[in-house]
PDB file of C-alpha atoms in Angstrom:
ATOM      1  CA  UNK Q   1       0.000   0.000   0.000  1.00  0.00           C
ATOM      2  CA  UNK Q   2       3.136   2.217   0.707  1.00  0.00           C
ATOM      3  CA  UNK Q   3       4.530   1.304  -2.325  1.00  0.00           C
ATOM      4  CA  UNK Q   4       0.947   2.819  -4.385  1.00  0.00           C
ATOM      5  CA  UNK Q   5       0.903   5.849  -2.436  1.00  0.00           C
ATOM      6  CA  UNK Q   6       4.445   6.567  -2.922  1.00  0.00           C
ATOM      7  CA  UNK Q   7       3.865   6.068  -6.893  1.00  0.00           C
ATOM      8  CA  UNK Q   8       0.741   7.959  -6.830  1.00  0.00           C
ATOM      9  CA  UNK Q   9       2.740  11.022  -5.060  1.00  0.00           C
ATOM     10  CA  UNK Q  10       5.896  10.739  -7.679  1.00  0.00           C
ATOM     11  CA  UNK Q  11       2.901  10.739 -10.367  1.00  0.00           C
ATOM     12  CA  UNK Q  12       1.319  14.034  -9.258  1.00  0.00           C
ATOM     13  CA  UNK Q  13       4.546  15.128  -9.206  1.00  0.00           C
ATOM     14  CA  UNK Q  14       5.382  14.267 -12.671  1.00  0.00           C
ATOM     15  CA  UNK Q  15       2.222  16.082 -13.589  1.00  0.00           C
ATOM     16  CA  UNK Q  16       2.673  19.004 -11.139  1.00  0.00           C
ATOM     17  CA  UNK Q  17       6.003  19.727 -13.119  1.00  0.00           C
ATOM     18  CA  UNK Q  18       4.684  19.894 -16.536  1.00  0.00           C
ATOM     19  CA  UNK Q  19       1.923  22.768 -15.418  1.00  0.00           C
ATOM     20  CA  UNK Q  20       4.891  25.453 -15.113  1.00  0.00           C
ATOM     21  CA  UNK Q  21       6.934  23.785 -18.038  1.00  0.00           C
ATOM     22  CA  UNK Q  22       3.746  23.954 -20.673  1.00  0.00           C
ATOM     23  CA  UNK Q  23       2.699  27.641 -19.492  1.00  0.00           C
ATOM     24  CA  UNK Q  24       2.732  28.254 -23.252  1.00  0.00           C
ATOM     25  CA  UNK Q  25       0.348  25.286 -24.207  1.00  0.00           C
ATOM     26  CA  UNK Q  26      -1.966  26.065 -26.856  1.00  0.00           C
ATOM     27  CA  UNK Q  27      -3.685  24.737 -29.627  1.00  0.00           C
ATOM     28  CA  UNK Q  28      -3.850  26.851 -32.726  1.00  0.00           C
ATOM     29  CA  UNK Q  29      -7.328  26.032 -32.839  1.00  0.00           C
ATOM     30  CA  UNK Q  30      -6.330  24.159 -36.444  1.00  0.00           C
ATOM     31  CA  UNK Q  31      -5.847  20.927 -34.744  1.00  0.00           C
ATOM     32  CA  UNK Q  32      -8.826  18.171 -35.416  1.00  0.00           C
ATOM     33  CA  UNK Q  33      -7.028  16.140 -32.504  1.00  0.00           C
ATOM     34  CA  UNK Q  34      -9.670  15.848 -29.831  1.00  0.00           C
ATOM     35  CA  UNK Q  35     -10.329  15.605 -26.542  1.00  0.00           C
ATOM     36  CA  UNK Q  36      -8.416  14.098 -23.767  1.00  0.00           C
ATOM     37  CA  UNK Q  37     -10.644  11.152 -21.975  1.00  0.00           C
ATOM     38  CA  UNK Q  38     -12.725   8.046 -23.040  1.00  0.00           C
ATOM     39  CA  UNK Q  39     -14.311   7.818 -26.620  1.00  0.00           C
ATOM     40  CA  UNK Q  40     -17.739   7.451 -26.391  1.00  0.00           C
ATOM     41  CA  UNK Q  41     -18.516   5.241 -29.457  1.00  0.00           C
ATOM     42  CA  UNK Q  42     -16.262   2.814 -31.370  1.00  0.00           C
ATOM     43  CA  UNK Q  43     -14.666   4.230 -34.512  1.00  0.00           C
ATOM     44  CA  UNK Q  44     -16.225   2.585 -37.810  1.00  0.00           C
ATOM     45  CA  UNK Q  45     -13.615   1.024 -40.253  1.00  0.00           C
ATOM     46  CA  UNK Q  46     -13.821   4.366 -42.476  1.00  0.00           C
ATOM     47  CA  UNK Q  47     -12.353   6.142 -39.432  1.00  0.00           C
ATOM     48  CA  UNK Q  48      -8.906   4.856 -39.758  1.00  0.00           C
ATOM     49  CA  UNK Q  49      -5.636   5.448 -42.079  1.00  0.00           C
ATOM     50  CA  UNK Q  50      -4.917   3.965 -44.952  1.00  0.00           C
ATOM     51  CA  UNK Q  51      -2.343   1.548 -43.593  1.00  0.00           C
ATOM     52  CA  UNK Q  52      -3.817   1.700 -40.197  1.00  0.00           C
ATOM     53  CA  UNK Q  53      -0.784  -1.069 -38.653  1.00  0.00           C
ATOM     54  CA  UNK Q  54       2.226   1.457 -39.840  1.00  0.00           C
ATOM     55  CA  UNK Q  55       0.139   4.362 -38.821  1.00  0.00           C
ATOM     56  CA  UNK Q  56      -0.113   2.225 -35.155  1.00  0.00           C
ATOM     57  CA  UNK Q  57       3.597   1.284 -35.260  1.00  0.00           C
ATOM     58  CA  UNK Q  58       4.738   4.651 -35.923  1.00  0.00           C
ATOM     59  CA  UNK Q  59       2.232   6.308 -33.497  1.00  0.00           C
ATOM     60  CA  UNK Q  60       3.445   3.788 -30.798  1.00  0.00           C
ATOM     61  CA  UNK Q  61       7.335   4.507 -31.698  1.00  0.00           C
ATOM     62  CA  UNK Q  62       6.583   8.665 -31.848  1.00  0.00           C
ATOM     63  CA  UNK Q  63       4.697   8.535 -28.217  1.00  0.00           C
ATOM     64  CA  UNK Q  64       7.655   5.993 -26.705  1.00  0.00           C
ATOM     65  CA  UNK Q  65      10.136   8.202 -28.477  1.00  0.00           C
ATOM     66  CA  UNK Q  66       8.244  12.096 -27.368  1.00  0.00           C
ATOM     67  CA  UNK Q  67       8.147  10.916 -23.584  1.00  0.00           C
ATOM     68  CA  UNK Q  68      11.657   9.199 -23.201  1.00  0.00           C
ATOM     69  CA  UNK Q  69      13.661  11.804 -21.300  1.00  0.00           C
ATOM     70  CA  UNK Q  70      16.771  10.681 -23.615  1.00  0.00           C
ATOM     71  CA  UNK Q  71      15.305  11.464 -26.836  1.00  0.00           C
ATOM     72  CA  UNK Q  72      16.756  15.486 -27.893  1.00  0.00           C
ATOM     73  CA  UNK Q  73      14.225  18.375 -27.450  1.00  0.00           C
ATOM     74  CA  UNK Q  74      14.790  18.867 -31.550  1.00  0.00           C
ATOM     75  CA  UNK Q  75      12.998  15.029 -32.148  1.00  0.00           C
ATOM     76  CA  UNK Q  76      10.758  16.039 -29.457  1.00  0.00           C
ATOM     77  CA  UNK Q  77       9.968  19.234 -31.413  1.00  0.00           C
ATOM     78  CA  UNK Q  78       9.560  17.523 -34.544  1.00  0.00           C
ATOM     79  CA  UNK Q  79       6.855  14.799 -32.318  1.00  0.00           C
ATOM     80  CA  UNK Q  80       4.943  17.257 -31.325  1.00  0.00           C
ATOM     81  CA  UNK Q  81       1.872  19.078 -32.999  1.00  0.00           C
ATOM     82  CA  UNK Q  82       3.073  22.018 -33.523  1.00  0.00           C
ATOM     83  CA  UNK Q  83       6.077  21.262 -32.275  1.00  0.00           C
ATOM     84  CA  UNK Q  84       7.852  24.338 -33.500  1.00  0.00           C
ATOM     85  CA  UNK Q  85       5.532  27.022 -31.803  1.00  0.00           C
ATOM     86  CA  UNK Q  86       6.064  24.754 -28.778  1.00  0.00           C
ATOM     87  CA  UNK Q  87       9.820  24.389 -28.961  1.00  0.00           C
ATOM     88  CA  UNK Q  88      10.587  27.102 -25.794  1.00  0.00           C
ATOM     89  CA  UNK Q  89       8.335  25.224 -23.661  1.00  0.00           C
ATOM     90  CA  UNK Q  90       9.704  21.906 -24.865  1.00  0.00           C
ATOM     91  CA  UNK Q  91      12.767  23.185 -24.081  1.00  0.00           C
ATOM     92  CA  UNK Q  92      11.882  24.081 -20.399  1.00  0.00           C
ATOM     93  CA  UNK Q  93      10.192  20.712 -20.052  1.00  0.00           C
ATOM     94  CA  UNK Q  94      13.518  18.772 -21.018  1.00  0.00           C
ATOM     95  CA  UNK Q  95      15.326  20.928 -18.540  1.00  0.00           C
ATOM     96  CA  UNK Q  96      12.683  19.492 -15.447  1.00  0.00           C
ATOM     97  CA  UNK Q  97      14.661  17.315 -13.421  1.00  0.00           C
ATOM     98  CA  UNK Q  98      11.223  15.289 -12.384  1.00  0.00           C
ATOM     99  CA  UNK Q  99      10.848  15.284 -16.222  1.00  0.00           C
ATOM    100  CA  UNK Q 100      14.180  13.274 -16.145  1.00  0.00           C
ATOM    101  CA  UNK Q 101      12.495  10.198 -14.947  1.00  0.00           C
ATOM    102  CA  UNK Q 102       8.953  10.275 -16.642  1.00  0.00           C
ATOM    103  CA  UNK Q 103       8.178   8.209 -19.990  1.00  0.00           C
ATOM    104  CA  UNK Q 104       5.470   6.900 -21.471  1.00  0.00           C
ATOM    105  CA  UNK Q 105       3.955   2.912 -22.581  1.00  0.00           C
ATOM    106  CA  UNK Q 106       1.616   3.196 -24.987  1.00  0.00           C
ATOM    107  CA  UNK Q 107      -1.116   0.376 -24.397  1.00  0.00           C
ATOM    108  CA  UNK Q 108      -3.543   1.107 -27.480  1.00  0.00           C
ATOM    109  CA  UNK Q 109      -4.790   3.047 -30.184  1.00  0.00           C
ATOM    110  CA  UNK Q 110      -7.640   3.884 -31.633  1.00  0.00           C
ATOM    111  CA  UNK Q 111      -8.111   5.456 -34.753  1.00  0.00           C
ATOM    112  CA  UNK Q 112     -10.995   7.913 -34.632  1.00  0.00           C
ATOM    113  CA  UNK Q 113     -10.512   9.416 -38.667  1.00  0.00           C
ATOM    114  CA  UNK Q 114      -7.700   9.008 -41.008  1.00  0.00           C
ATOM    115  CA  UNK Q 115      -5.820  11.160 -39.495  1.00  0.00           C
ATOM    116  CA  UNK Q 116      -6.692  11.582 -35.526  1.00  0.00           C
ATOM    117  CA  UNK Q 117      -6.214   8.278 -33.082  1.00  0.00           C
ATOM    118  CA  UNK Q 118      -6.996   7.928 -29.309  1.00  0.00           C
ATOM    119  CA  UNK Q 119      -3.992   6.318 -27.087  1.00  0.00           C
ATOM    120  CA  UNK Q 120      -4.128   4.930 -24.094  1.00  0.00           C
ATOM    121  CA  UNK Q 121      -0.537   5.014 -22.747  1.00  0.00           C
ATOM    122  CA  UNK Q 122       0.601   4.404 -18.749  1.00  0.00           C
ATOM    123  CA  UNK Q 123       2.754   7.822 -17.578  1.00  0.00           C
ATOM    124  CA  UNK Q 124       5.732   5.993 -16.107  1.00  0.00           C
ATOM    125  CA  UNK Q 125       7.818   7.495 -13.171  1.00  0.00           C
ATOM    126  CA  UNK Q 126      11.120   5.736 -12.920  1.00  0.00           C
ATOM    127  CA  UNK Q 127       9.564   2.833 -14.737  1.00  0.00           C
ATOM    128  CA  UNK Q 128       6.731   2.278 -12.431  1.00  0.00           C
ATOM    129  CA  UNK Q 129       2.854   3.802 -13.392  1.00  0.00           C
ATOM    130  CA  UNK Q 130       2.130   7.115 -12.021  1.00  0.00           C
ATOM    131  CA  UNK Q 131      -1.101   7.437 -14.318  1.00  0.00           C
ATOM    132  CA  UNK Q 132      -2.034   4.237 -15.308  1.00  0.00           C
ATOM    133  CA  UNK Q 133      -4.240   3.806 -18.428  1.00  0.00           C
ATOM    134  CA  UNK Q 134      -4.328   7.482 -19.200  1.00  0.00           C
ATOM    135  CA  UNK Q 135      -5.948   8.996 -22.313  1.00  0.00           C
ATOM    136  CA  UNK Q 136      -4.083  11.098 -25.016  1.00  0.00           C
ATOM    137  CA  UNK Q 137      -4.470  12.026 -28.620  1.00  0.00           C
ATOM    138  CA  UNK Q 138      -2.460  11.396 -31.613  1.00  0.00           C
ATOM    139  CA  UNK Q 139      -2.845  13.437 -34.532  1.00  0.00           C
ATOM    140  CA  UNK Q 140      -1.239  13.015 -38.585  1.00  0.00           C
ATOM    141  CA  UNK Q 141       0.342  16.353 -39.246  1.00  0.00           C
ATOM    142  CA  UNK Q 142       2.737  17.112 -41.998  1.00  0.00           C
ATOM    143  CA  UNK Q 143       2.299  13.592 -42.779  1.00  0.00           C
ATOM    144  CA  UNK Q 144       3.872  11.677 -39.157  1.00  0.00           C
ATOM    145  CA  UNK Q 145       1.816  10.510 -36.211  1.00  0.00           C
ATOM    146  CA  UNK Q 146       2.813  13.077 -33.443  1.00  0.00           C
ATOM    147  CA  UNK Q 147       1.932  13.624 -29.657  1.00  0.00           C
ATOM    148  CA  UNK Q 148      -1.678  16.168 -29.848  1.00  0.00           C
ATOM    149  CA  UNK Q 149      -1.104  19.283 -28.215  1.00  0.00           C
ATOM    150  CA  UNK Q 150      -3.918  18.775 -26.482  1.00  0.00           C
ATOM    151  CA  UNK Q 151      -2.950  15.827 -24.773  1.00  0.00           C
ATOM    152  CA  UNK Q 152      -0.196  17.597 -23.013  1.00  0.00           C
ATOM    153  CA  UNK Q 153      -2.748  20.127 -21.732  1.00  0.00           C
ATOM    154  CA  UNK Q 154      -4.515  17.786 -20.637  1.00  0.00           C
ATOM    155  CA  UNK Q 155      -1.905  16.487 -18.350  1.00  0.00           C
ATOM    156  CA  UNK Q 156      -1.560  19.880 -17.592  1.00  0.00           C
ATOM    157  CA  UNK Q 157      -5.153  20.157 -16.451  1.00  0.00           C
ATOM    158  CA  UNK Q 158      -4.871  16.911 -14.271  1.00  0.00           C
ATOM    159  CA  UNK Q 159      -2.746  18.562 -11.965  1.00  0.00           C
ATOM    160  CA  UNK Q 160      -5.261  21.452 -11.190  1.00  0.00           C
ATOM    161  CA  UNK Q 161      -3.326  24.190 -12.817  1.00  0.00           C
ATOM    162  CA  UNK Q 162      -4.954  27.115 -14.820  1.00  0.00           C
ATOM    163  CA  UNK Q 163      -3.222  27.655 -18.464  1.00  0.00           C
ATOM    164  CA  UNK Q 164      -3.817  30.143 -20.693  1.00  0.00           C
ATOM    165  CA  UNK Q 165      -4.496  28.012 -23.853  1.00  0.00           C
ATOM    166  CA  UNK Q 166      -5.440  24.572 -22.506  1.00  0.00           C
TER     167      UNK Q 166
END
């Protein structure tokens, strides 16, 4: 029971720190990418890429690659929906010690048009879940799966902070 409290606390904590980090979060209002949280209905066959088990491989490998502390804020930038208006924040994020330690497992996806997907991904915390089966969009932009802009707000939001943009 320790041990789930203590994961729940780093969790909150791994959310807490990406509040002041994505201060500049916004969506251009562009973005078909979605909400964060369940889907309500199924997505019909229509509703998915063209080659919808590269667009999952590649969605899966983006996500694994966007959370991994290791990977360099300029591949994070280039994972990102709109990753280059987000770059500064990016930037501050990688910086986050907390950050240091977070990643991502993506569990599933769910293609919701041909170019928009749910995920539902564990937030890790030194390898163990913080936010187990958590909800996130995935959108196609300039042709490659990246992480939705809105999914980081949504994190954001978790944690209880107010951002302009979110």
């Amino acid at each position: 029971m320790v041990l789930g409290r203590r994961a729940a606390a780093i969790g909150a904590a791994a959310v807490l720190v990406l509040a002041p980090a994505l201060a500049g979060c916004s969506d251009d209002g562009g973005s078909t990418s979605g909400q964060v949280g369940p889907s309500s209905t199924a997505p019909a066959k229509t509703d998915q890429p063209q080659d919808p088990v590269r667009a999952k491989a590649e969605i899966t490998e983006n996500w694994t690659a966007f959370f991994d502390p290791k990977t360099p804020t300029t591949e994070r930038i280039r994972l990102l929906e709109n990753g280059e208006k987000m770059a500064p924040v990016l930037r501050a994020f990688a910086a986050d010690k907390i950050a240091a330690h977070a990643s991502a497992a993506v569990k599933a996806v769910a293609f919701t048009s041909p170019t928009g997907a749910e995920v539902t991904y564990d937030l890790l915390v030194g390898g163990n879940p913080a936010l187990p089966d958590a909800k996130g969009t995935s959108v196609l932009q300039n042709d490659v799966w990246k992480v939705s802009v809105q999914t980081l707000c949504g994190l954001v939001q978790l944690s209880g902070a107010q951002v302009s943009g979110c």
